[in-house]
Amino acid sequence: MNRLPPATEGTAHEPTGAIRPGMLFVINSLEGGGAERVMATLVRASVDLYPRHPITLALLDRTAMAYDPPPGVNLVQLDCRGRLLPSAIALRNLVAQLRPHAVLSFLTRSNVANVIATRGRPAACIISERVNTSVHFGAGGWAGKALVRLFYGRADHVIPVSEGVADDLAQNFGVSPDHMTVIPNPVDHDAITSMVGETPVLRLARPYIVAVGRLVPSKNFAMLIEAFARSELDGDLVILGEGPLRETLERQARTLGLEGRVHLPGFVENPFAIIARSTLFALPSNAEGFPNGLVEAMACGRPVVAANCPSGPSEILLGLPRHSVTATIYCPAGTIVPPNDPSLFAAALRQVHDDPERELRGKTALEASRAFSVERTVRQYWDVIERGRPSGNPRTGNAIELQEIKR
C-alpha cells in the first residue's frame, strides 16, 4: 500500500512522484462500518479492474483504519476532526493538487465537502447517499437535512444505494431523478465464502437465530427480542454488534425470561462463520439505506426474515418498491414483514424456522445475492464515472470527457 504523508488540517501534501489525473475517492474515515467497508471494497476492486488509472483514497479524519486500502492506492489521510469547513478546505486543496478526472464520495460530510471542493474545477463531482436521508436525520436533524437540500442537487451525479433512498432524495430534497443512478452495495462472495469456513468465535449447543448491527434504536433489536419471546421457539437468539443500548437489551432479555438465550457478543471480526451456522437471519430495522447485513446473510446461504423498512428489503427480496408491499409476504429467500410489529415478526420467525424447506430457501437466498456481486457493482460505478460531467453543467464552463477511463 502506498501511503502519502499525512496532511495537516486544511491542507494536503503532494504525493511522492508525479500522479497522472485519475480517480479520487473520499470518505470520512475507514474506522469501521458498512459504508467504510463498501468504500474499501470498491477501491480494491477498482484497482483490479482499472489498473492503468491512478486511484487516490482521501480520508477526511486521521483515525485508526479497520480496512486497509490495497497496494497501488495512493492514500491521503487528512486531519479534519469531524468538522465540515476544514473538510471542504482540505479536500479543495487536494483536488487542486491532484487534478483528478472525477471525485466520488460517501457519507454526508464527505459529499458536501466534495461539492464545495470541485466547484469551478474540471473534475466531475459524484456523491453516493448511503442512508434514507429523511429517516436518518429524523425530526431533529434540520441542519443535516438543510445541507443535503442545499448541496446534493449541485453534484454532477448522485448514486443512491436503493430506489427508496432515491425517491426520498427526489421528493424531499429536490435532487433531480435525471441526475441519479441507483447502485446497490457490493457483496464480496469470495471473501464471505472463505470466512464461512473458519471456526466461529461463538459456538452454541442449541440452534440459534442471528441478527447483526449497531445496538442503536434504528436497528430495532428490542422489537426482535420481544418477537423472539412471542415466537416460543426453542433455541437461542444471537445479536452481533456493539452500541449504547447493550444494557437496555440485556435487561429486556432478563425481564422476558430469556436470560442465557439471548447472546450479545459484541463486535465480531468474522460474523459470517456465525451467520452461516444459524437457522435464519433476522433484520428488524426501522431504517436502512441498503441493508448490507441482509444480503451478506443471503450470501452465507441463510433464509431471512426482514422488516419492510425504508429502504431496501422489499427491493432485495421481492424486486418491489416498499410502498407496494403492505402485508407479510413469504418469498423464496424468506419472509418480509410490516415494520415494528413484534407479533407479525414472531409469526414469520416461526414460519421460516419450522419450514421443512428452510435449507432450500437458504440456497435460493444465496443465488439471489449474486445479483449484488462486487464485479457487477463496481462496473456500475465506473459506468457513471465514465459518463463524467454533463456538457454545459453550470458548475463550470468546461465539460469533461472521461471516456478514456476504461478497463
Coordinates of C-alpha atoms in Angstrom, one line a residue:
M1 CA 0.0 0.0 0.0
N2 CA 1.3 3.4 -1.0
R3 CA 0.7 5.9 1.9
L4 CA 1.1 9.6 1.3
P5 CA 2.4 11.7 4.1
P6 CA -0.5 12.7 6.4
A7 CA -1.7 16.2 5.8
T8 CA -2.3 18.9 8.4
E9 CA -5.8 20.2 8.9
G10 CA -7.0 22.2 5.9
T11 CA -4.1 21.1 3.7
A12 CA -2.9 18.1 1.7
H13 CA 0.6 17.1 0.9
E14 CA 1.7 16.3 -2.6
P15 CA 2.1 12.6 -3.3
T16 CA 5.7 11.4 -3.8
G17 CA 6.3 11.4 -7.6
A18 CA 4.1 12.6 -10.4
I19 CA 0.5 11.5 -10.3
R20 CA -1.4 11.3 -13.6
P21 CA -5.0 12.6 -13.4
G22 CA -7.2 9.8 -12.1
M23 CA -9.9 9.0 -9.7
L24 CA -10.2 10.4 -6.2
F25 CA -12.4 8.5 -3.7
V26 CA -13.4 10.3 -0.5
I27 CA -14.9 9.2 2.8
N28 CA -14.7 10.5 6.4
S29 CA -12.6 7.6 7.6
L30 CA -12.1 3.8 7.5
E31 CA -12.8 3.3 11.2
G32 CA -15.4 0.6 10.5
G33 CA -19.0 0.3 9.5
G34 CA -21.0 -0.6 6.4
A35 CA -20.2 2.5 4.2
E36 CA -16.5 2.2 5.1
R37 CA -16.4 -1.5 4.2
V38 CA -18.1 -0.8 0.9
M39 CA -15.7 2.0 0.1
A40 CA -12.7 -0.3 0.8
T41 CA -14.2 -3.0 -1.4
L42 CA -15.0 -0.5 -4.2
V43 CA -11.4 0.9 -4.2
R44 CA -9.8 -2.5 -4.1
A45 CA -11.9 -3.8 -7.0
S46 CA -11.3 -0.6 -8.9
V47 CA -7.6 -1.2 -8.7
D48 CA -8.0 -4.7 -10.0
L49 CA -10.4 -3.7 -12.9
Y50 CA -8.8 -0.4 -13.9
P51 CA -5.1 -0.9 -13.1
R52 CA -3.9 1.7 -15.7
H53 CA -5.5 4.6 -13.9
P54 CA -4.2 6.0 -10.7
I55 CA -6.5 6.0 -7.7
T56 CA -6.3 8.1 -4.6
L57 CA -8.3 7.5 -1.5
A58 CA -8.7 10.5 0.8
L59 CA -9.8 10.1 4.4
L60 CA -11.0 13.3 6.0
D61 CA -10.1 12.3 9.5
R62 CA -6.9 10.9 11.0
T63 CA -8.2 7.9 12.8
A64 CA -7.4 4.2 13.0
M65 CA -8.4 2.2 10.0
A66 CA -10.4 -1.0 10.2
Y67 CA -10.0 -1.7 6.5
D68 CA -6.7 -1.3 4.6
P69 CA -6.7 0.0 1.0
P70 CA -4.9 -2.4 -1.4
P71 CA -1.5 -1.9 -2.9
G72 CA -1.4 0.5 -5.7
V73 CA -3.7 3.1 -4.0
N74 CA -2.4 6.5 -3.0
L75 CA -3.7 7.2 0.5
V76 CA -4.1 10.7 1.9
Q77 CA -5.2 10.9 5.5
L78 CA -6.3 14.4 6.5
D79 CA -7.0 15.7 10.0
C80 CA -10.3 17.5 9.8
R81 CA -11.6 16.1 13.1
G82 CA -15.2 15.6 12.1
R83 CA -15.7 19.2 11.0
L84 CA -17.3 20.3 7.7
L85 CA -15.4 23.5 6.9
P86 CA -11.9 22.1 7.4
S87 CA -13.0 19.1 5.4
A88 CA -14.1 21.3 2.5
I89 CA -10.9 23.3 2.6
A90 CA -8.6 20.3 2.8
L91 CA -10.4 18.5 0.0
R92 CA -10.4 21.5 -2.2
N93 CA -6.6 21.9 -1.8
L94 CA -6.2 18.2 -2.6
V95 CA -8.4 18.4 -5.7
A96 CA -6.3 21.4 -6.9
Q97 CA -3.1 19.4 -6.4
L98 CA -4.2 16.0 -7.9
R99 CA -6.5 17.4 -10.6
P100 CA -8.5 14.2 -10.8
H101 CA -10.9 13.4 -13.6
A102 CA -13.6 12.8 -11.0
V103 CA -14.2 12.7 -7.2
L104 CA -16.5 10.1 -5.7
S105 CA -17.6 10.5 -2.1
F106 CA -19.6 8.5 0.5
L107 CA -21.4 10.0 3.6
T108 CA -23.0 13.4 4.1
R109 CA -19.9 15.4 5.3
S110 CA -17.7 14.0 2.5
N111 CA -20.5 14.6 0.0
V112 CA -20.9 18.2 0.9
A113 CA -17.2 18.7 1.0
N114 CA -16.9 17.1 -2.5
V115 CA -19.5 19.6 -3.9
I116 CA -17.6 22.5 -2.5
A117 CA -14.1 21.2 -3.4
T118 CA -15.0 20.6 -7.0
R119 CA -16.9 23.8 -7.6
G120 CA -15.4 25.5 -10.6
R121 CA -12.9 22.7 -11.1
P122 CA -12.8 20.4 -14.2
A123 CA -13.5 17.3 -12.0
A124 CA -16.8 15.5 -12.1
C125 CA -18.5 15.6 -8.7
I126 CA -20.2 12.2 -7.9
I127 CA -21.7 11.6 -4.5
S128 CA -23.2 8.5 -3.0
E129 CA -26.1 8.6 -0.5
R130 CA -25.9 5.6 1.8
V131 CA -29.0 6.2 4.0
N132 CA -32.6 7.1 3.8
T133 CA -32.0 10.8 4.5
S134 CA -35.3 11.7 6.0
V135 CA -35.3 8.8 8.4
H136 CA -31.6 9.1 9.2
F137 CA -31.7 12.7 10.3
G138 CA -35.1 12.4 11.9
A139 CA -37.3 15.2 13.2
G140 CA -34.4 17.0 15.0
G141 CA -31.9 16.7 12.2
W142 CA -32.8 20.0 10.5
A143 CA -29.1 21.0 10.0
G144 CA -28.2 17.8 8.2
K145 CA -31.3 18.0 6.1
A146 CA -30.6 21.6 5.1
L147 CA -27.1 20.6 4.0
V148 CA -28.4 17.8 1.8
R149 CA -31.1 20.1 0.3
L150 CA -28.6 22.9 -0.4
F151 CA -25.7 20.9 -1.8
Y152 CA -26.8 17.5 -3.2
G153 CA -28.6 19.0 -6.2
R154 CA -25.3 20.8 -7.2
A155 CA -23.4 17.5 -7.7
D156 CA -22.9 16.2 -11.2
H157 CA -24.4 12.8 -10.3
V158 CA -25.9 11.2 -7.2
I159 CA -25.7 7.5 -6.5
P160 CA -28.4 6.3 -4.0
V161 CA -28.0 2.7 -2.8
S162 CA -31.7 1.9 -3.2
E163 CA -34.8 3.1 -5.0
G164 CA -36.2 4.1 -1.7
V165 CA -33.2 6.4 -1.0
A166 CA -33.6 7.8 -4.5
D167 CA -37.3 8.5 -4.0
D168 CA -36.6 10.3 -0.7
L169 CA -33.9 12.5 -2.3
A170 CA -36.2 13.4 -5.2
Q171 CA -39.4 14.0 -3.2
N172 CA -37.9 15.7 -0.1
F173 CA -34.6 17.2 -1.1
G174 CA -35.0 18.4 -4.7
V175 CA -32.5 16.1 -6.3
S176 CA -33.4 15.5 -10.0
P177 CA -34.1 11.9 -10.9
D178 CA -32.2 12.6 -14.2
H179 CA -29.0 13.1 -12.1
M180 CA -29.4 9.9 -10.1
T181 CA -28.4 6.3 -10.7
V182 CA -29.3 3.6 -8.1
I183 CA -26.4 1.3 -7.4
P184 CA -26.7 -1.2 -4.6
N185 CA -23.9 -2.1 -2.3
P186 CA -21.5 -4.9 -3.4
V187 CA -21.1 -8.2 -1.6
D188 CA -17.8 -9.9 -1.8
H189 CA -18.8 -13.6 -2.2
D190 CA -15.2 -14.9 -2.3
A191 CA -14.3 -13.3 1.0
I192 CA -17.5 -14.4 2.6
T193 CA -17.1 -18.0 1.4
S194 CA -13.5 -18.0 2.8
M195 CA -14.6 -16.6 6.2
V196 CA -17.6 -19.0 6.5
G197 CA -15.1 -21.9 6.5
E198 CA -13.3 -20.6 9.6
T199 CA -14.1 -21.7 13.1
P200 CA -16.7 -19.3 14.7
V201 CA -15.7 -17.5 17.8
L202 CA -19.2 -18.2 19.3
R203 CA -20.3 -21.8 19.4
L204 CA -23.7 -22.7 20.9
A205 CA -25.2 -26.1 21.7
R206 CA -28.7 -25.1 20.6
P207 CA -29.9 -23.8 17.2
Y208 CA -30.0 -20.0 17.0
I209 CA -31.3 -17.1 15.0
V210 CA -28.8 -14.4 14.2
A211 CA -29.0 -10.6 13.7
V212 CA -26.2 -8.1 13.0
G213 CA -25.9 -4.4 13.6
R214 CA -25.1 -1.5 15.9
L215 CA -27.1 -1.6 19.1
V216 CA -28.9 1.6 18.4
P217 CA -32.7 2.5 18.2
S218 CA -32.9 2.4 14.4
K219 CA -31.9 -1.3 14.3
N220 CA -34.9 -2.1 16.5
F221 CA -33.4 -5.1 18.3
A222 CA -35.8 -4.5 21.2
M223 CA -38.6 -5.5 18.9
L224 CA -36.6 -8.5 17.7
I225 CA -36.1 -9.7 21.3
E226 CA -39.9 -9.3 22.0
A227 CA -40.7 -11.1 18.8
F228 CA -38.3 -14.0 19.7
A229 CA -40.0 -14.3 23.0
R230 CA -43.5 -14.4 21.4
S231 CA -42.4 -17.0 18.9
E232 CA -41.9 -19.5 21.6
L233 CA -39.2 -21.1 19.5
D234 CA -36.6 -23.4 21.1
G235 CA -33.0 -22.3 20.8
D236 CA -31.2 -19.0 21.1
L237 CA -31.0 -15.5 19.6
V238 CA -27.6 -14.0 18.8
I239 CA -27.2 -10.3 18.0
L240 CA -23.8 -9.4 16.7
G241 CA -22.7 -5.8 17.2
E242 CA -22.0 -3.1 19.9
G243 CA -23.6 0.1 20.9
P244 CA -25.2 2.2 23.6
L245 CA -28.3 0.0 24.0
R246 CA -26.4 -3.0 25.3
E247 CA -27.6 -2.7 28.9
T248 CA -31.2 -2.0 27.9
L249 CA -31.3 -5.0 25.6
E250 CA -29.7 -7.3 28.3
R251 CA -32.3 -6.0 30.8
Q252 CA -35.1 -6.6 28.4
A253 CA -34.0 -10.2 27.8
R254 CA -33.9 -10.9 31.5
T255 CA -37.3 -9.4 32.0
L256 CA -38.8 -11.6 29.3
G257 CA -37.3 -14.7 30.9
L258 CA -34.7 -15.1 28.1
E259 CA -31.6 -14.9 30.2
G260 CA -28.9 -17.3 28.8
R261 CA -30.8 -17.5 25.5
V262 CA -30.1 -14.0 24.1
H263 CA -26.4 -13.5 23.3
L264 CA -24.8 -10.1 22.7
P265 CA -21.1 -11.0 22.0
G266 CA -20.3 -7.5 20.6
F267 CA -18.3 -6.8 17.5
V268 CA -17.1 -10.0 15.9
E269 CA -14.3 -9.8 13.4
N270 CA -15.7 -12.7 11.4
P271 CA -19.5 -12.6 11.7
F272 CA -20.0 -14.9 8.6
A273 CA -18.8 -18.1 10.3
I274 CA -21.6 -17.4 12.9
I275 CA -24.3 -16.4 10.4
A276 CA -23.7 -19.5 8.2
R277 CA -24.4 -21.8 11.2
S278 CA -27.6 -20.1 12.2
T279 CA -31.1 -21.3 11.3
L280 CA -32.0 -17.9 9.8
F281 CA -31.1 -14.3 9.7
A282 CA -33.4 -11.5 11.1
L283 CA -33.5 -7.9 10.1
P284 CA -35.8 -6.0 12.4
S285 CA -34.7 -2.4 11.4
N286 CA -36.9 0.6 11.3
A287 CA -34.5 2.3 8.8
E288 CA -31.8 1.2 6.4
G289 CA -30.2 2.8 3.3
F290 CA -29.2 -0.6 1.9
P291 CA -29.1 -3.4 4.4
N292 CA -25.7 -4.9 3.8
G293 CA -26.2 -7.5 6.6
L294 CA -29.3 -8.8 4.8
V295 CA -27.5 -9.6 1.5
E296 CA -24.4 -10.8 3.3
A297 CA -26.5 -13.3 5.3
M298 CA -28.1 -14.4 2.0
A299 CA -24.6 -14.9 0.6
C300 CA -24.0 -17.2 3.6
G301 CA -26.9 -19.3 2.4
R302 CA -29.3 -18.3 5.1
P303 CA -33.0 -17.7 4.7
V304 CA -34.1 -14.3 6.1
V305 CA -36.9 -12.6 7.9
A306 CA -36.8 -8.8 7.3
A307 CA -38.9 -5.8 8.3
N308 CA -40.1 -3.8 5.3
C309 CA -38.4 -0.7 6.5
P310 CA -37.1 2.2 4.4
S311 CA -35.1 1.3 2.4
G312 CA -34.1 -1.8 0.5
P313 CA -35.6 -5.0 1.9
S314 CA -38.6 -5.2 -0.4
E315 CA -36.3 -4.3 -3.4
I316 CA -33.9 -7.1 -2.5
L317 CA -36.3 -9.8 -1.6
L318 CA -39.3 -9.1 -3.9
G319 CA -38.0 -6.7 -6.5
L320 CA -40.8 -4.3 -5.5
P321 CA -40.8 -0.7 -4.1
R322 CA -41.6 -0.5 -0.4
H323 CA -44.9 1.3 -0.8
S324 CA -46.4 -1.5 -2.8
V325 CA -45.8 -4.1 0.0
T326 CA -48.2 -3.7 2.9
A327 CA -48.6 -7.2 4.3
T328 CA -46.4 -10.2 5.3
I329 CA -45.1 -11.9 2.1
Y330 CA -43.4 -15.3 2.1
C331 CA -40.9 -15.4 -0.7
P332 CA -38.3 -17.9 -2.0
A333 CA -35.5 -16.5 0.1
G334 CA -37.5 -15.9 3.3
T335 CA -40.2 -13.5 4.5
I336 CA -40.8 -9.8 4.6
V337 CA -42.9 -8.3 7.3
P338 CA -44.5 -4.9 8.0
P339 CA -42.1 -2.9 10.2
N340 CA -42.2 -2.6 14.0
D341 CA -44.8 -5.4 14.6
P342 CA -43.5 -8.0 17.0
S343 CA -46.5 -10.3 16.6
L344 CA -46.1 -10.5 12.8
F345 CA -42.4 -10.8 13.1
A346 CA -42.7 -13.6 15.6
A347 CA -45.0 -15.5 13.3
A348 CA -42.6 -15.0 10.4
L349 CA -39.7 -16.3 12.6
R350 CA -41.6 -19.4 13.4
Q351 CA -42.8 -20.0 9.8
V352 CA -39.2 -19.8 8.4
H353 CA -37.6 -21.6 11.3
D354 CA -40.0 -24.5 11.0
D355 CA -40.2 -24.7 7.3
P356 CA -39.2 -28.2 6.1
E357 CA -37.6 -26.5 3.0
R358 CA -35.6 -24.0 5.1
E359 CA -32.3 -25.1 3.6
L360 CA -33.7 -24.8 0.1
R361 CA -34.7 -21.2 0.9
G362 CA -31.2 -20.6 2.0
K363 CA -29.8 -21.9 -1.3
T364 CA -32.3 -19.6 -3.1
A365 CA -31.1 -16.7 -1.0
L366 CA -27.5 -17.4 -1.9
E367 CA -28.3 -17.4 -5.6
A368 CA -30.3 -14.2 -5.3
S369 CA -27.4 -12.5 -3.5
R370 CA -25.2 -12.9 -6.6
A371 CA -27.1 -10.0 -8.2
F372 CA -25.0 -7.9 -5.9
S373 CA -21.6 -9.2 -6.8
V374 CA -18.6 -6.9 -6.5
E375 CA -17.7 -7.0 -10.1
R376 CA -21.2 -6.1 -11.3
T377 CA -21.5 -3.3 -8.7
V378 CA -18.0 -1.8 -9.5
R379 CA -18.8 -1.8 -13.2
Q380 CA -22.0 0.2 -12.5
Y381 CA -20.0 2.8 -10.5
W382 CA -17.5 3.1 -13.3
D383 CA -20.3 3.5 -15.9
V384 CA -21.3 6.6 -14.0
I385 CA -17.6 7.7 -13.7
E386 CA -17.0 7.3 -17.4
R387 CA -20.0 9.5 -18.2
G388 CA -18.4 12.3 -16.3
R389 CA -19.8 15.7 -16.2
P390 CA -22.8 16.5 -18.4
S391 CA -21.9 19.0 -21.1
G392 CA -22.9 22.6 -20.2
N393 CA -23.2 21.8 -16.5
P394 CA -23.4 25.2 -14.7
R395 CA -20.9 24.1 -12.1
T396 CA -18.2 25.0 -14.6
G397 CA -17.9 26.3 -18.2
N398 CA -15.9 23.3 -19.3
A399 CA -17.3 19.8 -20.0
I400 CA -15.0 16.9 -19.1
E401 CA -14.5 13.8 -21.1
L402 CA -13.9 10.7 -19.0
Q403 CA -14.3 8.1 -21.8
E404 CA -10.6 7.4 -21.6
I405 CA -11.0 5.9 -18.2
K406 CA -11.6 2.3 -19.3
R407 CA -11.0 -1.1 -18.0

